[in-house]
Coordinates of C-alpha atoms and ligand atoms in Angstrom, one line a residue:
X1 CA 26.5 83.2 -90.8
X2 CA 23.9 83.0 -93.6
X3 CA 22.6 80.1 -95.1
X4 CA 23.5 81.4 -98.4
X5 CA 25.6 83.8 -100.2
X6 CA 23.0 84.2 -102.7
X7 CA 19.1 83.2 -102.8
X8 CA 17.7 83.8 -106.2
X9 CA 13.6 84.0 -105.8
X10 CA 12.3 82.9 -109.0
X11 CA 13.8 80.6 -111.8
X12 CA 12.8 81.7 -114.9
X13 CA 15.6 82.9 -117.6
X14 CA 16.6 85.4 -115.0
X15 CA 17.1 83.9 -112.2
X16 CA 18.1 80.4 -113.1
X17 CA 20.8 82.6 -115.2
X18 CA 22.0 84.3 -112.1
X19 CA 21.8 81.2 -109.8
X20 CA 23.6 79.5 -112.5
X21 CA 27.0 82.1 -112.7
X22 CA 26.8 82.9 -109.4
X23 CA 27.3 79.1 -108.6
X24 CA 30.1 78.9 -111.3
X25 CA 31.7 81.9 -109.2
X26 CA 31.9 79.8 -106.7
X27 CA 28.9 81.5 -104.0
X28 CA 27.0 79.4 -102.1
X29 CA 23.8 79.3 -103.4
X30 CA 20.1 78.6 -103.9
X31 CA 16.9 79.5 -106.2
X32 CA 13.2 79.4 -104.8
X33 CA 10.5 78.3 -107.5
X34 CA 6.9 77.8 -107.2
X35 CA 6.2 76.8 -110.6
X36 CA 4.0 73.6 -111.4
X37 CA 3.7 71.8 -114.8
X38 CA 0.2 70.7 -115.2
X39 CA 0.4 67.2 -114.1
X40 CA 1.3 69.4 -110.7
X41 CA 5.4 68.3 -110.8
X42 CA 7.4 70.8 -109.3
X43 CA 9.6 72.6 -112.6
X44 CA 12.3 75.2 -113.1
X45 CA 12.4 77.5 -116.2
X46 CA 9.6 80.2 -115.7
X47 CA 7.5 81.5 -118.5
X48 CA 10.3 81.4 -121.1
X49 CA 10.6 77.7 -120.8
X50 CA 7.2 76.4 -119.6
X51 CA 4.6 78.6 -121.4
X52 CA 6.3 81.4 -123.3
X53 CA 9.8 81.7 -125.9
X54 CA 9.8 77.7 -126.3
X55 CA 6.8 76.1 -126.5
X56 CA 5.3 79.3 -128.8
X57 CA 8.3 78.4 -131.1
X58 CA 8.0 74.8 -130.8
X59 CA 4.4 75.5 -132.6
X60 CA 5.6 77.9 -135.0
X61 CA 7.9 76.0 -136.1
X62 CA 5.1 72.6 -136.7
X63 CA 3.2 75.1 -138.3
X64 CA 5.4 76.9 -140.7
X65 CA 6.4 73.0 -141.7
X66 CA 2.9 72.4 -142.3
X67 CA 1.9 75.2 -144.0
X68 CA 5.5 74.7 -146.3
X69 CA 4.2 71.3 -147.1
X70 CA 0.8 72.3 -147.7
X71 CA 1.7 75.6 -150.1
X72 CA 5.3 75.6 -150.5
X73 CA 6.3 72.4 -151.2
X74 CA 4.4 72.2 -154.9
X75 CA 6.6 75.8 -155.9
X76 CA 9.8 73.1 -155.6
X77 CA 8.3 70.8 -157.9
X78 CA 7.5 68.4 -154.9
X79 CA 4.0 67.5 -155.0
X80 CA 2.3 65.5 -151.6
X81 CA -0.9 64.7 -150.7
X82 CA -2.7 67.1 -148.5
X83 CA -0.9 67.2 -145.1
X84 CA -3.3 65.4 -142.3
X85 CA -3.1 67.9 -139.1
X86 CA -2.8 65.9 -135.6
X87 CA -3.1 68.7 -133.4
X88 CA -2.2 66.2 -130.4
X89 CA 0.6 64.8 -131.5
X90 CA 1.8 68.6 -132.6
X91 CA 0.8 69.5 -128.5
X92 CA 2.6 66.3 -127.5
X93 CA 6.3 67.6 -129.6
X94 CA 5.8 71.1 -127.9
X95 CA 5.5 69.5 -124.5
X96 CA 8.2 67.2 -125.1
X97 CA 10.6 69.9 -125.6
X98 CA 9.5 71.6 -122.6
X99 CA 10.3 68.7 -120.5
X100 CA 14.3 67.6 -121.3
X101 CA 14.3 71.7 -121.5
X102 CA 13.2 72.1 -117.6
X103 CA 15.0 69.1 -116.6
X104 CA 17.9 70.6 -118.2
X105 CA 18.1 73.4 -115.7
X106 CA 17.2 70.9 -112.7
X107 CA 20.4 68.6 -114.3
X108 CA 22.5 71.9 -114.3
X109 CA 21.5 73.2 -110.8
X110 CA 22.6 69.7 -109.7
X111 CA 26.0 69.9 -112.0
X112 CA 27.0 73.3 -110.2
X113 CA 25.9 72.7 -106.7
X114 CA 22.6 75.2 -107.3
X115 CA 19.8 74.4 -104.0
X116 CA 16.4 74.1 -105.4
X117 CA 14.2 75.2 -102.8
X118 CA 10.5 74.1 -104.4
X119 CA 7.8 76.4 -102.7
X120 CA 6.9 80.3 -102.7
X121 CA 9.4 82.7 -101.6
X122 CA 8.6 86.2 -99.3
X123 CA 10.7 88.6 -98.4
X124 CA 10.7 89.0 -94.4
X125 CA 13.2 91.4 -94.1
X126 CA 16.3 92.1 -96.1
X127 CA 18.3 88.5 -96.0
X128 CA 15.5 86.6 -94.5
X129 CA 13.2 84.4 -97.0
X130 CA 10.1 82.5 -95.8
X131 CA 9.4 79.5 -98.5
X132 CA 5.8 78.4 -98.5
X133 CA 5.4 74.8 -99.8
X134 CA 1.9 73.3 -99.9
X135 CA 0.9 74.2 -96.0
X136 CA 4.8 74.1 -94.7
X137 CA 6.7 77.0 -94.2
X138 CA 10.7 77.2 -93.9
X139 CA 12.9 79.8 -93.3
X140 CA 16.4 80.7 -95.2
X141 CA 18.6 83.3 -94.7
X142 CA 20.7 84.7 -97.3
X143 CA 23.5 87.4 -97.5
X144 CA 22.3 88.7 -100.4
X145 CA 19.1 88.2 -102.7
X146 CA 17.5 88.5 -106.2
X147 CA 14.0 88.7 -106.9
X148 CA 13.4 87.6 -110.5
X149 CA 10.1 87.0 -110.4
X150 CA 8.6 87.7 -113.8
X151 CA 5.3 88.6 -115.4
X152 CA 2.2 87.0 -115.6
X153 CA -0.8 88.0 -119.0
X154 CA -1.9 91.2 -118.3
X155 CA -5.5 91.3 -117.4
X156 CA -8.3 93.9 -119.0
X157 CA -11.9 93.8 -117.6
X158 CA -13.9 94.3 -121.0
X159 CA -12.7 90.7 -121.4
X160 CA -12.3 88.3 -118.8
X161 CA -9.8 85.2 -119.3
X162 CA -12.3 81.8 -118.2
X163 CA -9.8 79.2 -119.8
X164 CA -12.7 78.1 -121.5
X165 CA -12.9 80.2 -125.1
X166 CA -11.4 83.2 -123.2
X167 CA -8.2 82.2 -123.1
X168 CA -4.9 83.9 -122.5
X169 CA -1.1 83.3 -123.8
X170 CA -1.0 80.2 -122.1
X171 CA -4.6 79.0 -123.4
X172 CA -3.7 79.4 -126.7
X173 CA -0.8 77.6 -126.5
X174 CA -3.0 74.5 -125.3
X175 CA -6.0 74.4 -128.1
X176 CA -6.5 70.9 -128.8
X177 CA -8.2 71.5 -132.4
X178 CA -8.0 74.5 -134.6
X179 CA -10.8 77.2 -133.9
X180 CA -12.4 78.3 -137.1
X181 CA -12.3 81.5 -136.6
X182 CA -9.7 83.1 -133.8
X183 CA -9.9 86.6 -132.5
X184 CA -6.9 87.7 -130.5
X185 CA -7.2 90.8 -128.3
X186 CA -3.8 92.7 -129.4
X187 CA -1.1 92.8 -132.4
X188 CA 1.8 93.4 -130.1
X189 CA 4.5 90.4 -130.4
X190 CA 2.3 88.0 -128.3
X191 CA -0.6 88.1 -130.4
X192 CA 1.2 88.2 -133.8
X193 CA 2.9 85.0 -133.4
X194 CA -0.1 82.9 -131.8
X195 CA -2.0 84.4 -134.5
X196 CA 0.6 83.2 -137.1
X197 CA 0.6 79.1 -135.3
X198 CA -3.5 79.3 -135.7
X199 CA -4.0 80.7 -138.6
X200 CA -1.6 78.7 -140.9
X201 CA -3.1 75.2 -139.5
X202 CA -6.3 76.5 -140.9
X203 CA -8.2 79.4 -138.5
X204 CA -9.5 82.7 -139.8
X205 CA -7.5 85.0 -137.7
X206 CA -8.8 88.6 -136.5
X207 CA -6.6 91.1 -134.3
X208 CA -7.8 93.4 -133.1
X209 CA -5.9 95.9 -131.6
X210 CA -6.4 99.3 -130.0
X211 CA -3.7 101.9 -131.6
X212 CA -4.1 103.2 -134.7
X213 CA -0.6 101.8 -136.0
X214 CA 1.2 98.2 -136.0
X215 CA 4.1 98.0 -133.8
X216 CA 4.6 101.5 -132.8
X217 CA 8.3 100.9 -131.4
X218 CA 9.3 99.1 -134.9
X219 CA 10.8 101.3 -137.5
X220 CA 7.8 102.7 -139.5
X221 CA 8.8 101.7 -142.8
X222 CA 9.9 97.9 -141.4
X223 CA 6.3 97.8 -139.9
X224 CA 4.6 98.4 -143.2
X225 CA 6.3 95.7 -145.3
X226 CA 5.7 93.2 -142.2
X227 CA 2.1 94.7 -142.1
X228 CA 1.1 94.1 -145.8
X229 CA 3.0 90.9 -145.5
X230 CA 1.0 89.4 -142.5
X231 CA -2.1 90.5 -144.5
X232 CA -1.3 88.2 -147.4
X233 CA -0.9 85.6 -145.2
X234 CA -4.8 85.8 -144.2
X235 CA -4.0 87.7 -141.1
X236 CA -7.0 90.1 -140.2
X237 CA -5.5 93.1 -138.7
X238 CA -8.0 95.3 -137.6
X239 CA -6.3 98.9 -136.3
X240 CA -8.0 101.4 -134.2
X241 CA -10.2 98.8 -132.6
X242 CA -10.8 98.9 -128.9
X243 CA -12.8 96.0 -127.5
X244 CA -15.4 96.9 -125.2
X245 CA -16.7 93.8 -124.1
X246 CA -16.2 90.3 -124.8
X247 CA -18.8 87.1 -124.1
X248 CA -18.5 83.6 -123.3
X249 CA -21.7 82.4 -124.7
X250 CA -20.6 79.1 -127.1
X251 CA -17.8 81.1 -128.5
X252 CA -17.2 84.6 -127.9
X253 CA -19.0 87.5 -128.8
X254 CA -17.0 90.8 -128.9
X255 CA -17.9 93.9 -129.1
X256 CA -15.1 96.9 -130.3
X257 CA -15.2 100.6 -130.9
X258 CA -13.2 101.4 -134.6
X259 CA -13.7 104.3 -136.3
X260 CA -16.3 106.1 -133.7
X261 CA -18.8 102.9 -134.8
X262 CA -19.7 100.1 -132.2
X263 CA -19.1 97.0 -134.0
X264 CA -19.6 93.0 -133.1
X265 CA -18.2 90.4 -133.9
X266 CA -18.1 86.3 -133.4
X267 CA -15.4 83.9 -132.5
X268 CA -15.4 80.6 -131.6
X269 CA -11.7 81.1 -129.3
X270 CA -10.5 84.6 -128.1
X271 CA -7.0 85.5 -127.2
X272 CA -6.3 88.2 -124.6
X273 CA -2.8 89.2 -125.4
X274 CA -2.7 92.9 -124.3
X275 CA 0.7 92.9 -122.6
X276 CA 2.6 91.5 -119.2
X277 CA 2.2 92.6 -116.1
X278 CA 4.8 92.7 -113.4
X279 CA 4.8 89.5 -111.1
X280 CA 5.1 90.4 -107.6
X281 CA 2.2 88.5 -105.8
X282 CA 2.5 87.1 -102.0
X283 CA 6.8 88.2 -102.5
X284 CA 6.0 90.3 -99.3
X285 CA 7.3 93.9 -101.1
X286 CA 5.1 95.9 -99.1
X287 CA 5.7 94.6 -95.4
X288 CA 9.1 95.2 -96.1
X289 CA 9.0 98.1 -98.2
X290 CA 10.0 97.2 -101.4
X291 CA 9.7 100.0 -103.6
X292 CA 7.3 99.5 -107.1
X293 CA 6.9 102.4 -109.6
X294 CA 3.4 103.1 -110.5
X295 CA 3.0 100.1 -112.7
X296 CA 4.1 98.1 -110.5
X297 CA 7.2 96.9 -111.5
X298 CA 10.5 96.4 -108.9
X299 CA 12.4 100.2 -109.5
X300 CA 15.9 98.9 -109.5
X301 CA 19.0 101.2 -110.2
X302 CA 21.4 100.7 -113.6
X303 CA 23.1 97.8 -111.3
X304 CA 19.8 96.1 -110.4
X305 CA 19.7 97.3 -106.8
X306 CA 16.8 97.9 -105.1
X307 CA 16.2 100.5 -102.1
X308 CA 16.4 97.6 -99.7
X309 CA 20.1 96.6 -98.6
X310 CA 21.3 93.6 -100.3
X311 CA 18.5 92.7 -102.5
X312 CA 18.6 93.0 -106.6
X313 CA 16.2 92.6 -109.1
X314 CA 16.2 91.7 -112.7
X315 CA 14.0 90.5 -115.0
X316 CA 10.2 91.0 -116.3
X317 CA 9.7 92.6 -113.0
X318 CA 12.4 94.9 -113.5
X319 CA 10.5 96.7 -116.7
X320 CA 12.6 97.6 -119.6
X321 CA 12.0 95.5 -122.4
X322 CA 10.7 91.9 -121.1
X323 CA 12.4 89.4 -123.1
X324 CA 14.2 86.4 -121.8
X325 CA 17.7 87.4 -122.7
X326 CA 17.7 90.6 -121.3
X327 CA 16.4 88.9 -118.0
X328 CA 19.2 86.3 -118.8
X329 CA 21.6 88.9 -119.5
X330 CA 20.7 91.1 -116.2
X331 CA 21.6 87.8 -114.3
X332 CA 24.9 87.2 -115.9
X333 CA 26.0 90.4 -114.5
X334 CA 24.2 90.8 -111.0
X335 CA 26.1 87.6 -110.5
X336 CA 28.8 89.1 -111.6
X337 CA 28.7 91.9 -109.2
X338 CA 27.6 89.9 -106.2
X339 CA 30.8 87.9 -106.6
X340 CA 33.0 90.7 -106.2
X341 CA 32.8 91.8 -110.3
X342 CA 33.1 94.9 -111.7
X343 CA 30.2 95.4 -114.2
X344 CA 28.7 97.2 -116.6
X345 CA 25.2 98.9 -116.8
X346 CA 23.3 96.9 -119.6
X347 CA 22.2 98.9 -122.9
X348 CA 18.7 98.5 -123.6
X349 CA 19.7 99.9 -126.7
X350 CA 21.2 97.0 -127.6
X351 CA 18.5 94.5 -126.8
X352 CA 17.6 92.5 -129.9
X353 CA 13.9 92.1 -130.6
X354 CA 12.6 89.6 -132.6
X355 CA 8.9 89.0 -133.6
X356 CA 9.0 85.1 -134.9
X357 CA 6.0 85.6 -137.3
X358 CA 7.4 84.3 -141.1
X359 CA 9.5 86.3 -142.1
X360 CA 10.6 87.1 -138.8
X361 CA 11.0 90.9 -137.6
X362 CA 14.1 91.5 -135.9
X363 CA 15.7 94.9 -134.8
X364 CA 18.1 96.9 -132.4
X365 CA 19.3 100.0 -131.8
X366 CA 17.3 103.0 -132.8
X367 CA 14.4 103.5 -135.6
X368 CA 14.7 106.2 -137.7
X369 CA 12.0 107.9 -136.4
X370 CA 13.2 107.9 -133.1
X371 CA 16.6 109.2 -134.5
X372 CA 15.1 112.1 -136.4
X373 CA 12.7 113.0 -133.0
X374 CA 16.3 113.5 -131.2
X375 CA 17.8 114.9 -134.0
X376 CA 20.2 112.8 -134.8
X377 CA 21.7 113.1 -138.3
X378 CA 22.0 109.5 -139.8
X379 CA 22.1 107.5 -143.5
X380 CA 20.5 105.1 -144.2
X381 CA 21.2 101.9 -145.9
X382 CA 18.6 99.3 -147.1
X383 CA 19.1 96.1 -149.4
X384 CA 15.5 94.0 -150.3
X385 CA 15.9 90.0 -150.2
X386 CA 14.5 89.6 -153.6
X387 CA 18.0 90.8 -155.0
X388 CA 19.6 88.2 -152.4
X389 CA 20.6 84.7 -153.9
X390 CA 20.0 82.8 -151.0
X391 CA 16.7 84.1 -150.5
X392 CA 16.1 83.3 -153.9
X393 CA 17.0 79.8 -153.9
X394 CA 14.9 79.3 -150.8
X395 CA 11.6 81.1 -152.1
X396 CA 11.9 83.8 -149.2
X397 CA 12.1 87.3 -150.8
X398 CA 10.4 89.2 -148.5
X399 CA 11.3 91.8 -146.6
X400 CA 14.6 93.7 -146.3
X401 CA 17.7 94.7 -144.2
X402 CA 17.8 98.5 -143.2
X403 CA 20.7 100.0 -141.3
X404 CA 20.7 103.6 -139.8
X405 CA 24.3 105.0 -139.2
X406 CA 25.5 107.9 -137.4
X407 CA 26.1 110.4 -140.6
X408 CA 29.3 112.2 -138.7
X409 CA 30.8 108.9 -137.5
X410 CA 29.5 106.2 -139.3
X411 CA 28.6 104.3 -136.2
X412 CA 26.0 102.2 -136.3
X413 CA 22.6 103.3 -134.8
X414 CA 20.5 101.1 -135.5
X415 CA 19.3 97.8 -137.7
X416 CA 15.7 96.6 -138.9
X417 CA 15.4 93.0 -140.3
X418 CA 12.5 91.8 -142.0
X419 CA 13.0 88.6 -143.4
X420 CA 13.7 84.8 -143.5
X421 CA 15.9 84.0 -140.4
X422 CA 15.8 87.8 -139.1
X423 CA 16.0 86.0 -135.4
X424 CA 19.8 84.6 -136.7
X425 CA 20.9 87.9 -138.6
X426 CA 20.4 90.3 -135.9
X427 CA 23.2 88.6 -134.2
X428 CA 26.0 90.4 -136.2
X429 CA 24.3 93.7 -135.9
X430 CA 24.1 93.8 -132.0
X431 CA 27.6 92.6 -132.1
X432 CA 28.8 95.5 -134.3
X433 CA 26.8 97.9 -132.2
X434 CA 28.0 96.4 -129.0
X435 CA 31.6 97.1 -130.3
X436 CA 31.0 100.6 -131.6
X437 CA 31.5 99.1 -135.1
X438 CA 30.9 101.2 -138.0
X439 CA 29.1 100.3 -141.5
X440 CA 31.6 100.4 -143.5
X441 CA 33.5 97.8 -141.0
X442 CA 30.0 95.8 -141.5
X443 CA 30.9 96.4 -145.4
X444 CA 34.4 95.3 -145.1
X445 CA 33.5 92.0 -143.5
X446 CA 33.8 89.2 -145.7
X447 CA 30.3 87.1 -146.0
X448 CA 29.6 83.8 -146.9
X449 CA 28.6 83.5 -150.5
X450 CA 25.4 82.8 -151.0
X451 CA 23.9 83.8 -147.3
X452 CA 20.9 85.4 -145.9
X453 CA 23.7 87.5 -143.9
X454 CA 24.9 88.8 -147.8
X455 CA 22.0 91.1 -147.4
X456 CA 23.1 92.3 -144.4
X457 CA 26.6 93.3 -146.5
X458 CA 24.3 95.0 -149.3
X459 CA 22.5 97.2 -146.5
X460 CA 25.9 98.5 -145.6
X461 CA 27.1 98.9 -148.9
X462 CA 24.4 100.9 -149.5
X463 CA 24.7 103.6 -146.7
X464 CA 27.4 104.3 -148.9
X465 CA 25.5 104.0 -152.0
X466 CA 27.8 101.2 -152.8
X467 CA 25.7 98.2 -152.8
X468 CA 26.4 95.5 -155.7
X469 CA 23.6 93.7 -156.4
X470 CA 20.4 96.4 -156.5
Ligands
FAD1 P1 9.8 84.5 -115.7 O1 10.3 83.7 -116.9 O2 8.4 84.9 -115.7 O3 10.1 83.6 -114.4 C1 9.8 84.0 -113.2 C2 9.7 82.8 -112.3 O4 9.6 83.2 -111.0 C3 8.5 81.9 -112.6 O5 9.0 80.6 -112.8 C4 7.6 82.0 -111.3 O6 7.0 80.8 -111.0 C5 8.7 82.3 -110.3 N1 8.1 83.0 -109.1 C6 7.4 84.2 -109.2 N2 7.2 84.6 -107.9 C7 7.8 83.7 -107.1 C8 7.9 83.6 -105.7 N3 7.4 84.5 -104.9 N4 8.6 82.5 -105.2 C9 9.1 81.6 -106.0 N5 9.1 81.6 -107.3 C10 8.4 82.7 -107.9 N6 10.9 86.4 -124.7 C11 12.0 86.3 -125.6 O7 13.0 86.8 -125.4 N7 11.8 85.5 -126.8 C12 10.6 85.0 -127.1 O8 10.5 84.3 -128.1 C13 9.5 85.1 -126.2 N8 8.4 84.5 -126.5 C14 7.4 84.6 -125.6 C15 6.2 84.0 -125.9 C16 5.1 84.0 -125.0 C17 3.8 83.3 -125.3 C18 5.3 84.7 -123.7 C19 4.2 84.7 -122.7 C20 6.5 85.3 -123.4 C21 7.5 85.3 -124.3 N9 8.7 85.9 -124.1 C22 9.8 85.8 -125.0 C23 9.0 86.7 -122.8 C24 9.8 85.8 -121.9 O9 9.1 84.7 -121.6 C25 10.1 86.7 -120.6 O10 10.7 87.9 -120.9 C26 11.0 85.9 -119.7 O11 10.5 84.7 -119.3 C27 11.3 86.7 -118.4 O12 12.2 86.0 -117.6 P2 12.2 86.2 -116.0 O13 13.2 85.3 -115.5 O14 12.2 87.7 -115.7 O15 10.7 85.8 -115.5
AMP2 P1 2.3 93.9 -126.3 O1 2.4 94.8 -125.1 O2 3.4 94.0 -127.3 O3 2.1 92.4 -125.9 O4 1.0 94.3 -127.1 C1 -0.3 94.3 -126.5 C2 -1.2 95.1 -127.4 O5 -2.6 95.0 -126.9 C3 -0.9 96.6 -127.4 O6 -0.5 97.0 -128.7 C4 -2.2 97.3 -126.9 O7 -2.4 98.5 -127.7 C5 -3.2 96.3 -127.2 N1 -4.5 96.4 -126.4 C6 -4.6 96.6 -125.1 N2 -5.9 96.7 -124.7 C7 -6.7 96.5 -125.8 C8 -8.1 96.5 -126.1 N3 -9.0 96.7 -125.1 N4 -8.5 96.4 -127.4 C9 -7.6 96.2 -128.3 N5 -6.3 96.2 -128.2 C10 -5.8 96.4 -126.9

């Protein structure tokens, strides 16, 4: 007999998830983590908890109070003495939050009877695990396994991370002052919201990122009201601009290509955020034949499985989008499954995807350019928070609420959120698309009056051309 039922290899949002259910389903089971905090403590959580979703909110949400004292605060009639930054102390909240968040999962692995095996996991053969701890090996066999392993920063050679002022994610998460002025390789979602935390304590922000367009997979017309937006918040967005080479020399010089010309430029920190990259170091996939696609990431099928008999993947190293409740998600239902479940392929579809810049960017479902590409005919329904009370009465009105419905049925396609609380707001939408819901059943629903979530109501009004207030 196996050890285990289940051995999860890796405990970020994925697999503590799947460990997690699969323990309330009543398998026998444990989860292998390698992770280390810096003061070298063993901790569960992965990058969503240690060095990526939390503690990047945790300082976006210091600095958007700091910035709303400093410039928003007067606008209320409430006038304070210039805000006194203690970039420490702002360090120390963030870490705090990690911690009771990591022992959180080590207080529920303990409350549902989840193993922590501390040390590095391989796959020996299907069902067999070697955990490396320090220099002592173990052995556990399982009868079946996940590999949620995750991603690590993606690496590019014209600029080489040193943790000094070459820094990736997880450097910039860590400055201990505010760089004067920041350049941050990439405007994807990484770089846009470290860019937002640095520059509204105080640094002159530059990204610089290699496509000619923000946010290609955002709906276009979405991405320009967020691009001219993050613009007027001092952000330096330089499209078209590939860096060539990048130089530690007391601060960085970089070197880019825009426009055919070879520019250069000075920072004193740089941020390489040019993606994640699949995490499958020392986890033995090629001894036992684990199969990668050309990027590198675990191919799994729509149920998670693998080509190798009784192991799953999920996660970051999956592909797909790499957000922490799809992983989360993913492990819900492989749990599910490996307990004897009948389950559903999940609908990347209807992934939410939220960028937490302020206002925040939040989406599902299709754009309307990738609707028209697959010709799709759909209307289109858009309400601007300027005409929305709320966002009046909190001094947010940027940004808007656009919904794309299928123009035979009605069903919605897809939704684009720009505004205050987008993060919160996409919540219904996903629901109503999960459910097949249409938008006039989004128009029927009775909102609170006066909500962010009224303008939500408007957009579907106006697929109609019904909305009230605009
Ligand atoms: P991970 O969280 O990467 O966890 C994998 C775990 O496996 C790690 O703990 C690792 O130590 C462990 N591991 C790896 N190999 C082994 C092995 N062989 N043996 C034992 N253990 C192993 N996503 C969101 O949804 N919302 C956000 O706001 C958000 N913000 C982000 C901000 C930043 C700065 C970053 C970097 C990422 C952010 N993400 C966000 C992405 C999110 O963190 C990932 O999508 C998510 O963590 C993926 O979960 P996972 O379980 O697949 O992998
Ligand atoms: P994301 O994958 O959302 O984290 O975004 C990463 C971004 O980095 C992408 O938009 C890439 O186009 C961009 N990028 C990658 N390499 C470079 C480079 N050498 N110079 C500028 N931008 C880059």
């Amino acid at each position: 007999m196996a050890d285990y039922q289940l051995v999860v290899i890796g405990a970020g949002p994925g697999g503590y998830v799947c460990a997690l259910r699969a323990a309330q389903l009543g398998l026998k089971v444990a989860c292998t983590e390698s992770w280390r905090d810096p003061a070298g403590a063993p901790v569960l959580g992965g990058t969503c908890l240690n060095v990526g979703c939390i503690p990047s909110k945790a300082l976006l949400d210091s600095s958007h109070l700091y910035q709303h004292i400093s410039t928003g605060a007067a606008r209320h009639g409430i006038h304070c003495a210039p805000p006194q930054l203690d970039v420490p102390t702002m360090l120390k909240r963030k870490d705090d939050i990690v911690k009771s968040l990591t022992d959180g999962i080590a207080a529920l692995f303990r409350k549902h009877g989840v193993d922590w095996i501390q040390g590095h996991g391989r796959l020996l053969a299907p069902g067999w695990i070697e955990v490396s701890h320090g220099d002592k090996q173990s052995r556990v066999s399982a009868e079946q396994v996940v590999i949620a392993t995750g991603s690590i920063p993606a690496a590019i050679p014209q600029a080489t991370v040193n943790n000094q002022n070459i820094v990736d994610s997880t450097g910039a998460l860590e400055f201990t002052e505010v760089p004067a002025e920041l350049g941050i390789i990439g405007a994807g979602v990484i770089g846009l919201e470290l860019g937002s935390v640095w520059a509204r304590l105080g640094a002159r922000v530059t990204l610089l990122e290699a496509l000619p367009d923000l946010l290609p997979s955002v709906d276009r017309e979405l991405s320009a009201v967020a691009q001219k937006s993050y613009r007027n918040q001092g952000l330096n967005l330089l499209l078209g601009a590939t860096v060539s080479a990048a130089e530690d020399n007391q601060g960085v010089t970089v070197q880019y290509r825009q426009n055919d010309a070879v520019q250069q430029t000075h920072f004193n920190k740089l941020i390489v955020a040019v993606g994640r990259h699949p995490n499958t170091s020392g986890l033995g996939a090629a001894e036992v034949g684990l199969k990668l696609d050309a990027r590198g990431f675990i191919q799994v099928d729509t149920l998670g499985r693998t080509n190798l008999p009784g192991v799953r993947a999920i996660g970051d190293v999956t592909g797909g989008p790499m957000l922490a409740h799809k992983a989360s998600e993913e492990g819900v239902r492989i749990a599910d499954s490996i307990a004897g479940r009948t389950i559903t392929p999940l609908n990347h579809d209807h992934v939410p995807w939220v960028i937490y810049t302020w206002p925040e960017l939040a989406w599902a479902g299709s754009t309307a350019e990738a609707l028209q590409s697959r010709g799709i005919a759909f209307r289109s329904g858009a309400f601007p928070f300027f005409a929305s009370g709320r966002a009046k009465a909190m001094g947010e009105t940027t940004g808007m609420v656009k919904l794309l419905s299928d123009a035979q049925t009605d069903r919605l396609l897809g939704v684009h959120i720009f505004g205050p609380s987008a993060s919160e707001l996409i919540a219904e939408a996903v629901l109503a698309m999960e459910y097949e819901a249409s938008s006039e059943d989004l128009a029927r629903t009775i909102h609170a009056h006066p909500s962010l979530s009224e303008a939500v109501h408007e957009a579907a009004l106006a697929v109609n051309d019904q909305a009230l207030h605009i």
